[in-house]
Amino acid sequence: MATSGYQVYVSYSGETGSKTPNVGAVSSDGTYLGLVLAGGGPYDELRGLAVDGSGRLYVANAYKKGSAVDVFSATVNDDGYSRDYLGTLITPDSSKALLHPYGVAFDGSTLFVSSQDTNVVSTYAISGGKKKMPSAKNGSVAAYLEKLDPKGDFYGATFVASAQPVTVGKKTPPAVDPKDGGLTMTGFDAPVPDDDDVSGSDDAAEAAKKAARHSVRGVAVGGKRLYAADEAKDRVGSYGHKSGKFHGWISTTADASANPNALDKPVGIAVHATTGVVYIGSPGNKAIFAYDPEHDQLSLVVTAKELDDVSGLSFTADGTLIFGSRKAMQLFSLDPSTGALATFGPQLDDAPECVLVVPL
């Protein structure tokens, strides 16, 4: 039988430690349970995690030669944590906007997916019975983008566009100015170094650092807004969740004395279900910030060594924030009201990428 309460799922980067091509499960008391994904694959560079209204699990497979969003059963198996593979839902063949997917998030039956290599956020209408493999229909290009550029030939399903559009096949969509919400990217003109290239010498490590790619990362829906991490420009964009209308960039606190007082390479985003406050991981300066949409205000929550290379963020029902540190290969818990930090569960065998609290 499934464990009561909740479990914490963590997708492994697949790039360090045991290089585990799977998702780990940790119980609410911090006990490591095992690997979640049963069947399907092969998997490589797993990233975003989301659960739909029927309880099915969606996982982003980011590997450039195997980009996909895969789906797993709504129910867990007799071991209490693993889920059976239902099928592959979205691939670059079905959606040109999807390439190296990172973030996944639901707004009702609409699935938002961010893709690093096209640098856009796309949408898909999800349907199907709870016990069956769902279907995905590519969403329409956002009404905001259609109005902004009526003749623009965006990739189908594009909801948030790029300021530096990427050619896929023979098609290059129009650029959207950052002042209108276009996402930015850097380092995509340089090859991504292999693991063998970055181990063994300081010169190789420095070359890898210079070649780092930064583009859209985590996405989250809160209230009537979609939030997307524009990692390359140290900010998070706010967009209307239905029309895609751009509402502004979130980047710097009003408190100049805060240290740090600005986002640095944001990746993970989570929205507090009760307050609607948006929490943003800032790995470049080992911090977590909170954005209050009601007052349009960003504030520093905590900065600490535990937040070195902070990755995914997710809330438990009682408002505890669970997040991962790629550097420490560890999950941590944070009480947002006090800033109290604690380790959550054992050290992991691979670097945590995205984190999702799943009620059971």
XYZ file of N, CA and C in Angstrom, residues 19-256:
714
model
N 25.020 9.021 -11.829
C 24.415 9.319 -13.137
C 23.141 8.498 -13.328
N 22.254 8.607 -12.371
C 21.034 7.811 -12.329
C 19.986 8.341 -13.302
N 19.583 7.569 -14.302
C 18.562 8.042 -15.247
C 17.157 7.743 -14.742
N 16.773 8.373 -13.641
C 15.478 8.073 -13.051
C 15.076 9.198 -12.098
N 13.993 8.961 -11.359
C 13.468 9.899 -10.371
C 13.456 9.195 -9.025
N 14.008 9.839 -8.000
C 14.023 9.253 -6.674
C 12.812 9.664 -5.861
N 12.404 8.823 -4.910
C 11.285 9.129 -4.014
C 11.774 9.133 -2.572
N 11.375 10.171 -1.830
C 11.715 10.304 -0.415
C 10.410 10.476 0.351
N 10.246 9.739 1.447
C 9.014 9.830 2.234
C 8.968 11.139 3.013
N 7.811 11.443 3.578
C 7.629 12.691 4.319
C 8.520 12.769 5.554
N 8.980 11.620 6.056
C 9.889 11.641 7.218
C 11.355 11.639 6.809
N 11.627 11.749 5.474
C 12.995 11.824 5.005
C 13.628 10.501 4.636
N 12.874 9.412 4.711
C 13.413 8.101 4.341
C 13.494 7.978 2.827
N 14.652 7.581 2.325
C 14.779 7.367 0.885
C 14.104 6.052 0.536
N 13.177 6.086 -0.435
C 12.369 4.921 -0.766
C 12.889 4.131 -1.951
N 13.307 4.815 -3.012
C 13.767 4.118 -4.197
C 13.454 4.897 -5.454
N 13.513 4.222 -6.604
C 13.324 4.877 -7.893
C 11.869 4.777 -8.343
N 11.354 5.869 -8.871
C 9.933 5.990 -9.180
C 9.563 5.394 -10.531
N 10.346 5.658 -11.562
C 9.937 5.331 -12.924
C 10.146 3.857 -13.225
N 9.031 3.159 -13.485
C 9.072 1.735 -13.793
C 8.650 1.530 -15.244
N 9.582 1.062 -16.069
C 9.278 0.840 -17.472
C 9.574 2.059 -18.315
N 9.434 1.892 -19.629
C 9.716 2.991 -20.547
C 11.204 3.203 -20.711
N 11.554 4.365 -21.226
C 12.953 4.721 -21.399
C 13.478 4.332 -22.773
N 14.777 4.471 -23.015
C 15.768 4.896 -22.011
C 15.619 6.366 -21.651
N 15.992 6.704 -20.400
C 15.896 8.073 -19.913
C 17.292 8.670 -19.765
N 17.369 9.979 -19.964
C 18.655 10.653 -19.853
C 18.391 12.127 -19.575
N 19.048 12.678 -18.569
C 18.899 14.093 -18.216
C 17.441 14.435 -17.908
N 16.860 13.755 -16.936
C 15.484 14.049 -16.535
C 15.422 15.379 -15.803
N 14.357 16.118 -16.041
C 14.227 17.459 -15.482
C 12.852 17.658 -14.824
N 11.964 18.420 -15.456
C 10.733 18.853 -14.826
C 9.777 17.728 -14.457
N 9.034 17.940 -13.356
C 8.068 16.975 -12.840
C 6.749 17.695 -12.575
N 5.636 17.061 -12.926
C 4.324 17.645 -12.637
C 3.299 16.524 -12.558
N 2.225 16.772 -11.812
C 1.116 15.824 -11.689
C -0.151 16.504 -12.185
N -0.935 15.798 -13.015
C -2.172 16.399 -13.518
C -3.328 16.171 -12.552
N -4.508 16.650 -12.912
C -5.668 16.553 -12.026
C -6.105 15.137 -11.743
N -5.699 14.201 -12.589
C -6.022 12.792 -12.381
C -4.940 12.055 -11.600
N -3.851 12.752 -11.281
C -2.775 12.157 -10.499
C -1.669 11.523 -11.301
N -1.737 11.597 -12.650
C -0.662 11.041 -13.471
C 0.582 11.917 -13.378
N 1.740 11.274 -13.456
C 3.021 11.965 -13.337
C 3.599 12.239 -14.724
N 4.040 13.491 -14.936
C 4.659 13.911 -16.192
C 6.118 14.243 -15.919
N 7.007 13.735 -16.783
C 8.447 13.903 -16.590
C 9.079 14.391 -17.883
N 9.901 15.448 -17.782
C 10.617 15.967 -18.949
C 11.936 15.228 -19.119
N 12.123 14.638 -20.294
C 13.387 14.009 -20.653
C 14.134 14.991 -21.547
N 15.232 15.558 -21.029
C 15.854 16.711 -21.680
C 16.923 16.354 -22.703
N 17.371 15.128 -22.733
C 18.491 14.769 -23.611
C 18.211 15.201 -25.049
N 19.188 15.874 -25.668
C 18.961 16.494 -26.971
C 18.570 15.493 -28.052
N 18.967 14.231 -27.904
C 18.605 13.226 -28.890
C 17.393 12.403 -28.469
N 16.804 12.776 -27.349
C 15.627 12.038 -26.874
C 14.637 12.933 -26.165
N 14.507 14.184 -26.626
C 13.612 15.148 -25.983
C 12.178 14.615 -25.965
N 11.550 14.645 -24.788
C 10.193 14.119 -24.678
C 9.584 14.511 -23.346
N 8.252 14.465 -23.295
C 7.525 14.490 -22.029
C 6.853 13.128 -21.906
N 7.225 12.367 -20.878
C 6.696 11.024 -20.655
C 5.680 11.041 -19.526
N 4.774 10.062 -19.538
C 3.682 10.012 -18.560
C 3.695 8.682 -17.828
N 3.403 8.749 -16.507
C 3.394 7.569 -15.652
C 2.082 7.503 -14.863
N 1.762 6.318 -14.398
C 0.452 6.025 -13.812
C 0.092 6.938 -12.646
N -1.207 7.126 -12.471
C -1.706 7.947 -11.367
C -1.561 7.235 -10.028
N -1.521 5.923 -10.059
C -1.400 5.141 -8.827
C 0.016 4.598 -8.695
N 0.442 4.431 -7.442
C 1.756 3.841 -7.201
C 1.606 2.334 -7.071
N 2.698 1.638 -7.295
C 2.691 0.179 -7.221
C 2.713 -0.310 -5.779
N 2.702 -1.619 -5.605
C 2.630 -2.210 -4.266
C 3.831 -1.859 -3.398
N 4.957 -1.447 -4.029
C 6.118 -1.065 -3.224
C 5.910 0.274 -2.524
N 4.853 0.997 -2.919
C 4.512 2.238 -2.237
C 5.092 3.489 -2.839
N 5.869 3.367 -3.943
C 6.480 4.579 -4.498
C 6.658 4.566 -6.021
N 6.836 3.412 -6.652
C 7.092 3.396 -8.096
C 5.800 3.531 -8.900
N 5.934 4.021 -10.141
C 4.791 4.210 -11.035
C 5.114 3.606 -12.401
N 4.104 3.003 -12.997
C 4.296 2.364 -14.297
C 4.249 3.384 -15.429
N 5.053 3.117 -16.429
C 5.105 3.946 -17.637
C 3.826 3.766 -18.442
N 3.214 4.887 -18.818
C 2.039 4.851 -19.678
C 2.388 5.128 -21.133
N 3.312 6.051 -21.371
C 3.698 6.340 -22.744
C 4.404 7.677 -22.871
N 4.887 7.952 -24.074
C 5.511 9.232 -24.396
C 4.457 10.147 -24.996
N 4.314 11.341 -24.444
C 3.215 12.229 -24.795
C 3.577 13.250 -25.867
N 4.739 13.908 -25.707
C 5.139 14.982 -26.616
C 6.591 14.770 -27.007
N 6.899 14.944 -28.295
C 8.264 14.864 -28.806
C 8.463 15.996 -29.809
N 9.691 16.227 -30.265
C 9.903 17.240 -31.314
C 9.155 16.930 -32.613
N 8.805 15.661 -32.833
C 8.030 15.313 -34.025
C 6.598 15.830 -33.928
N 6.071 15.874 -32.715
C 4.692 16.346 -32.547
C 4.624 17.834 -32.237
N 5.741 18.423 -31.796
C 5.772 19.843 -31.461
C 7.168 20.403 -31.700
N 7.315 21.259 -32.707
C 8.619 21.855 -33.012
C 9.111 22.755 -31.884
N 8.194 23.221 -31.025
C 8.597 24.073 -29.904
C 9.357 23.290 -28.847
N 9.190 21.967 -28.817
C 9.776 21.128 -27.780
C 11.161 20.654 -28.199
N 12.170 21.112 -27.472
C 13.538 20.669 -27.704
C 14.344 20.921 -26.436
N 14.831 19.840 -25.803
C 15.529 19.935 -24.526
C 14.599 20.549 -23.465
N 13.459 19.881 -23.192
C 12.491 20.432 -22.229
C 13.061 20.484 -20.822
N 12.675 21.510 -20.079
C 13.133 21.637 -18.694
C 11.950 21.668 -17.718
N 11.167 22.746 -17.728
C 10.096 22.896 -16.750
C 8.763 22.405 -17.280
N 7.951 21.809 -16.394
C 6.583 21.426 -16.730
C 5.674 21.880 -15.591
N 4.497 22.403 -15.933
C 3.568 22.886 -14.920
C 2.158 22.855 -15.484
N 1.188 22.567 -14.620
C -0.208 22.514 -15.038
C -0.994 23.727 -14.583
N -1.935 24.135 -15.442
C -2.973 25.102 -15.104
C -4.278 24.466 -15.566
N -4.947 23.770 -14.650
C -6.102 22.983 -15.048
C -5.653 21.854 -15.959
N -6.238 21.786 -17.155
C -5.857 20.744 -18.111
C -4.803 21.228 -19.107
N -4.296 22.425 -18.915
C -3.256 22.964 -19.800
C -1.877 22.684 -19.216
N -1.026 22.077 -20.026
C 0.341 21.781 -19.619
C 1.286 22.792 -20.248
N 2.069 23.475 -19.412
C 3.108 24.397 -19.879
C 4.449 23.659 -19.854
N 5.232 23.807 -20.911
C 6.556 23.180 -20.985
C 7.566 24.213 -21.480
N 8.652 24.384 -20.738
C 9.739 25.253 -21.204
C 10.792 24.386 -21.882
N 11.358 24.893 -22.976
C 12.380 24.145 -23.714
C 13.630 24.992 -23.857
N 14.742 24.485 -23.355
C 15.984 25.246 -23.351
C 16.511 25.534 -24.753
N 16.408 24.557 -25.661
C 17.073 24.720 -26.950
C 16.255 25.482 -27.986
N 14.957 25.663 -27.763
C 14.182 26.605 -28.579
C 13.949 27.899 -27.813
N 14.168 27.845 -26.482
C 14.040 29.016 -25.610
C 12.633 29.597 -25.636
N 11.628 28.717 -25.607
C 10.239 29.151 -25.545
C 9.500 28.331 -24.498
N 8.318 28.830 -24.116
C 7.376 28.053 -23.320
C 6.206 27.718 -24.235
N 5.837 26.449 -24.288
C 4.735 26.019 -25.143
C 3.620 25.411 -24.302
N 2.412 25.291 -24.894
C 1.264 24.763 -24.157
C 0.618 23.603 -24.897
N -0.008 22.714 -24.109
C -0.661 21.529 -24.646
C -1.935 21.255 -23.848
N -3.015 20.973 -24.556
C -4.280 20.621 -23.908
C -4.272 19.121 -23.644
N -4.384 18.740 -22.377
C -4.283 17.342 -21.974
C -5.676 16.792 -21.686
N -5.960 15.614 -22.212
C -7.259 14.988 -21.976
C -7.082 13.480 -21.876
N -8.115 12.810 -21.355
C -8.056 11.352 -21.239
C -8.414 10.893 -19.846
N -8.956 9.687 -19.743
C -9.371 9.126 -18.465
C -8.208 8.863 -17.532
N -8.521 8.794 -16.239
C -7.497 8.677 -15.203
C -6.611 7.453 -15.387
N -7.177 6.335 -15.812
C -6.418 5.091 -15.893
C -5.787 4.864 -17.257
N -5.941 5.833 -18.164
C -5.432 5.665 -19.515
C -4.309 6.648 -19.810
N -3.562 6.345 -20.854
C -2.577 7.283 -21.373
C -3.309 8.511 -21.896
N -2.962 9.712 -21.422
C -3.641 10.920 -21.908
C -3.227 11.264 -23.327
N -3.959 12.187 -23.929
C -3.581 12.714 -25.231
C -3.216 14.179 -25.057
N -2.420 14.691 -25.984
C -1.987 16.090 -25.934
C -2.259 16.745 -27.274
N -2.940 17.862 -27.237
C -3.184 18.662 -28.441
C -2.385 19.945 -28.324
N -1.589 20.248 -29.346
C -0.794 21.471 -29.320
C -1.696 22.679 -29.126
N -1.330 23.540 -28.169
C -2.098 24.752 -27.952
C -1.900 25.741 -29.090
N -2.783 26.725 -29.134
C -2.640 27.791 -30.128
C -1.519 28.728 -29.706
N -0.946 29.425 -30.665
C 0.012 30.471 -30.331
C -0.702 31.487 -29.439
N -0.027 31.957 -28.386
C -0.646 32.874 -27.418
C -1.288 34.071 -28.109
N -2.482 34.435 -27.642
C -3.195 35.574 -28.223
C -2.361 36.843 -28.162
N -1.594 36.990 -27.092
C -0.722 38.160 -26.944
C 0.310 38.231 -28.058
N 0.907 37.074 -28.399
C 1.909 37.040 -29.466
C 1.271 37.286 -30.831
N 0.077 36.735 -31.024
C -0.634 36.945 -32.294
C -0.951 38.421 -32.502
N -1.322 39.096 -31.419
C -1.622 40.527 -31.506
C -0.345 41.342 -31.665
N 0.714 40.901 -30.980
C 1.988 41.608 -31.043
C 2.588 41.536 -32.444
N 2.443 40.379 -33.074
C 3.019 40.167 -34.406
C 2.043 39.311 -35.215
N 1.002 39.952 -35.811
C -0.044 39.201 -36.516
C 0.477 38.323 -37.641
N 1.590 38.696 -38.233
C 2.143 37.921 -39.339
C 3.280 37.003 -38.888
N 3.519 36.988 -37.591
C 4.631 36.198 -37.071
C 4.390 34.704 -37.203
N 5.364 34.020 -37.738
C 5.259 32.573 -37.948
C 5.919 31.844 -36.775
N 5.264 31.893 -35.608
C 5.792 31.233 -34.419
C 5.620 29.716 -34.545
N 6.449 28.959 -33.819
C 6.201 27.526 -33.727
C 4.815 27.329 -33.131
N 4.077 26.339 -33.635
C 2.781 26.043 -33.049
C 2.922 25.743 -31.568
N 1.955 26.175 -30.768
C 1.905 25.961 -29.314
C 2.752 26.954 -28.523
N 3.426 27.904 -29.193
C 4.262 28.860 -28.464
C 3.413 29.791 -27.613
N 3.736 29.836 -26.319
C 3.024 30.702 -25.384
C 3.895 31.880 -24.963
N 5.169 31.626 -24.704
C 6.160 32.672 -24.440
C 7.273 32.489 -25.462
N 7.592 33.552 -26.176
C 8.550 33.464 -27.280
C 9.938 33.928 -26.861
N 10.891 33.727 -27.751
C 12.286 34.076 -27.489
C 12.663 35.398 -28.136
N 13.553 36.120 -27.464
C 14.119 37.337 -28.055
C 15.202 36.984 -29.068
N 15.711 35.764 -28.972
C 16.747 35.279 -29.883
C 16.290 33.930 -30.432
N 15.372 33.952 -31.408
C 14.745 32.716 -31.877
C 15.738 31.725 -32.469
N 15.403 30.458 -32.315
C 16.270 29.368 -32.744
C 15.662 28.694 -33.972
N 16.478 28.447 -34.955
C 16.024 27.759 -36.161
C 15.870 26.266 -35.880
N 14.714 25.728 -36.219
C 14.472 24.295 -36.151
C 14.070 23.856 -37.548
N 14.888 22.986 -38.144
C 14.655 22.628 -39.535
C 14.919 23.839 -40.414
N 13.914 24.225 -41.186
C 14.047 25.378 -42.067
C 13.284 26.590 -41.532
N 12.789 26.489 -40.312
C 11.921 27.539 -39.790
C 12.587 28.335 -38.676
N 12.553 29.651 -38.788
C 13.013 30.547 -37.741
C 11.870 31.485 -37.377
N 11.307 31.372 -36.186
C 10.194 32.254 -35.804
C 10.677 33.674 -35.561
N 9.749 34.635 -35.468
C 10.139 36.028 -35.227
C 10.670 36.234 -33.816
N 11.507 37.249 -33.666
C 12.022 37.627 -32.351
C 10.996 38.494 -31.628
N 10.930 38.347 -30.315
C 10.091 39.202 -29.476
C 11.013 39.985 -28.552
N 10.922 41.305 -28.616
C 11.785 42.163 -27.812
C 11.607 41.849 -26.329
N 12.705 41.840 -25.549
C 12.573 41.607 -24.108
C 11.597 42.555 -23.410
N 11.456 43.785 -23.908
C 10.497 44.706 -23.289
C 9.062 44.215 -23.467
N 8.871 43.293 -24.414
C 7.568 42.680 -24.640
C 7.511 41.253 -24.098
N 8.534 40.867 -23.341
C 8.535 39.556 -22.693
C 9.313 38.478 -23.387
N 10.084 38.822 -24.442
C 10.889 37.814 -25.121
C 11.990 37.268 -24.234
N 12.122 35.947 -24.175
C 13.133 35.301 -23.340
C 14.506 35.403 -23.987
N 15.539 35.523 -23.153
C 16.900 35.670 -23.669
C 17.698 34.382 -23.479
N 18.820 34.288 -24.176
C 19.677 33.114 -24.044
C 21.115 33.500 -24.374
N 22.059 32.821 -23.742
C 23.474 33.065 -24.011
C 24.191 31.736 -24.100
N 25.298 31.720 -24.842
C 26.142 30.543 -24.907
C 25.704 29.480 -25.884
N 24.645 29.732 -26.644
C 24.155 28.695 -27.547
C 24.900 28.653 -28.878
N 25.868 29.555 -29.041
C 26.711 29.496 -30.232
C 27.971 28.676 -29.968
N 28.095 28.168 -28.740
C 29.260 27.354 -28.382
C 28.809 25.925 -28.094
N 29.623 24.924 -28.414
C 29.240 23.529 -28.160
C 29.200 23.230 -26.672
N 28.304 22.346 -26.282
C 28.248 21.908 -24.886
C 29.359 20.902 -24.654
N 30.245 21.127 -23.668
C 31.358 20.195 -23.451
C 30.875 18.873 -22.883
N 31.521 17.775 -23.288
C 31.244 16.475 -22.698
C 31.876 16.410 -21.317
N 31.383 15.454 -20.499
C 31.927 15.290 -19.155
C 33.435 15.065 -19.189
N 33.906 14.313 -20.197
C 35.335 14.008 -20.275
C 36.171 15.258 -20.516
N 35.533 16.289 -21.084
C 36.264 17.507 -21.402
C 36.461 18.410 -20.184
N 35.673 18.209 -19.141
C 35.703 19.149 -18.027
C 36.348 18.561 -16.779
N 36.794 17.333 -16.846
C 37.451 16.743 -15.685
C 38.936 16.600 -15.958
N 39.734 16.983 -14.970
C 41.156 16.728 -15.092
C 42.021 17.942 -15.300
N 41.418 19.091 -15.627
C 42.267 20.269 -15.791
C 41.475 21.533 -15.518
N 42.173 22.521 -14.945
C 41.531 23.802 -14.665
C 41.154 24.504 -15.959
N 41.982 24.354 -16.992
C 41.701 24.997 -18.278
C 40.408 24.460 -18.871
N 40.211 23.134 -18.777
C 38.994 22.529 -19.317
C 37.775 23.001 -18.539
N 37.908 23.109 -17.215
C 36.801 23.559 -16.392
C 36.421 24.997 -16.724
N 37.431 25.837 -16.946
C 37.167 27.232 -17.290
C 36.516 27.333 -18.664
N 36.962 26.503 -19.590
C 36.369 26.499 -20.930
C 34.910 26.078 -20.860
N 34.625 25.091 -20.012
C 33.243 24.638 -19.857
C 32.374 25.735 -19.265
N 32.936 26.477 -18.310
C 32.194 27.570 -17.688
C 31.835 28.639 -18.706
N 32.786 28.966 -19.580
C 32.546 29.990 -20.596
C 31.519 29.522 -21.619
N 31.466 28.206 -21.834
C 30.550 27.653 -22.831
C 29.165 27.370 -22.262
N 28.959 27.678 -20.978
C 27.680 27.367 -20.332
C 26.513 28.004 -21.075
N 25.458 27.231 -21.194
C 24.265 27.719 -21.869
C 23.234 28.162 -20.839
N 22.666 29.317 -21.053
C 21.640 29.838 -20.147
C 20.428 30.249 -20.968
N 19.277 29.741 -20.579
C 18.046 30.020 -21.315
C 16.874 29.818 -20.365
N 15.668 29.667 -20.911
C 14.496 29.483 -20.063
C 14.656 28.208 -19.228
N 14.235 28.279 -17.974
C 14.324 27.111 -17.091
C 12.949 26.819 -16.474
N 12.831 26.954 -15.153
C 11.619 26.539 -14.483
C 10.405 27.385 -14.827
N 9.217 26.759 -14.751
C 7.949 27.455 -14.933
C 7.018 27.076 -13.791
N 6.123 28.002 -13.445
C 5.130 27.740 -12.408
C 3.917 28.616 -12.661
N 2.750 28.124 -12.248
C 1.507 28.877 -12.396
C 0.993 29.240 -11.007
N 0.638 30.521 -10.833
C 0.078 30.983 -9.574
C -0.927 32.081 -9.825
N -2.134 31.947 -9.250
C -3.162 32.940 -9.513
C -3.483 32.955 -10.997
N -3.391 34.106 -11.604
C -3.660 34.230 -13.037
C -2.382 34.509 -13.823
N -1.255 34.031 -13.301
C 0.024 34.297 -13.929
C 0.813 33.005 -14.174
N 1.548 33.021 -15.277
C 2.587 32.030 -15.521
C 3.911 32.715 -15.252
N 4.790 32.065 -14.512
C 6.120 32.593 -14.232
C 7.152 31.707 -14.921
N 8.100 32.343 -15.616
C 9.135 31.602 -16.349
C 10.501 32.174 -16.009
N 11.435 31.304 -15.638
C 12.787 31.731 -15.260
C 13.617 32.026 -16.497
N 13.981 33.293 -16.677
C 14.837 33.737 -17.779
C 16.269 33.769 -17.245
N 16.872 32.576 -17.178
C 18.155 32.415 -16.491
C 19.245 33.315 -17.064
N 19.255 33.504 -18.371
C 20.341 34.242 -19.021
C 20.419 35.692 -18.580
N 19.290 36.281 -18.194
C 19.255 37.692 -17.803
C 18.904 37.898 -16.333
N 19.048 36.835 -15.532
C 18.893 36.971 -14.073
C 17.532 37.544 -13.685
N 16.459 36.953 -14.241
C 15.119 37.481 -13.952
C 14.065 36.415 -14.232
N 12.871 36.699 -13.768
C 11.718 35.832 -14.001
C 10.638 36.662 -14.669
N 10.051 36.141 -15.751
C 8.988 36.842 -16.449
C 7.626 36.450 -15.923
N 6.699 37.417 -15.915
C 5.325 37.189 -15.479
C 4.397 37.382 -16.677
N 3.534 36.381 -16.929
C 2.670 36.391 -18.108
C 1.250 35.979 -17.718
N 0.256 36.555 -18.387
C -1.119 36.133 -18.158
C -1.284 34.663 -18.504
N -1.936 33.892 -17.637
C -1.971 32.435 -17.812
C -2.883 31.986 -18.950
N -3.717 32.873 -19.465
C -4.606 32.522 -20.572
C -4.148 33.140 -21.893
N -3.856 34.432 -21.896
C -3.530 35.131 -23.142
C -2.038 35.199 -23.428
N -1.214 35.000 -22.387
C 0.229 35.144 -22.547
C 0.710 36.580 -22.448
N -0.180 37.501 -22.072
C 0.205 38.911 -21.975
C 1.365 39.089 -21.006
N 2.364 39.858 -21.415
C 3.542 40.093 -20.582
C 3.226 41.146 -19.529
N 3.537 40.814 -18.263
C 3.254 41.728 -17.151
C 4.517 42.268 -16.485
N 5.686 41.883 -16.952
C 6.908 42.481 -16.411
C 7.927 41.460 -15.954
N 9.143 41.984 -15.694
C 10.257 41.168 -15.213
C 10.414 41.313 -13.708
N 10.752 40.238 -13.061
C 11.057 40.211 -11.634
C 12.558 39.972 -11.515
N 13.270 40.911 -10.885
C 14.730 40.741 -10.875
C 15.425 41.266 -9.624
N 14.974 42.413 -9.087
C 15.716 43.091 -8.016
C 14.790 43.479 -6.879
N 15.305 43.399 -5.654
C 14.504 43.802 -4.501
C 14.481 45.328 -4.374
N 13.466 45.817 -3.668
C 13.388 47.248 -3.395
C 14.337 47.632 -2.272
N 14.811 46.630 -1.532
C 15.710 46.858 -0.401
C 17.158 46.752 -0.865
N 17.773 47.873 -1.120
C 19.151 47.887 -1.623
C 20.141 47.345 -0.603
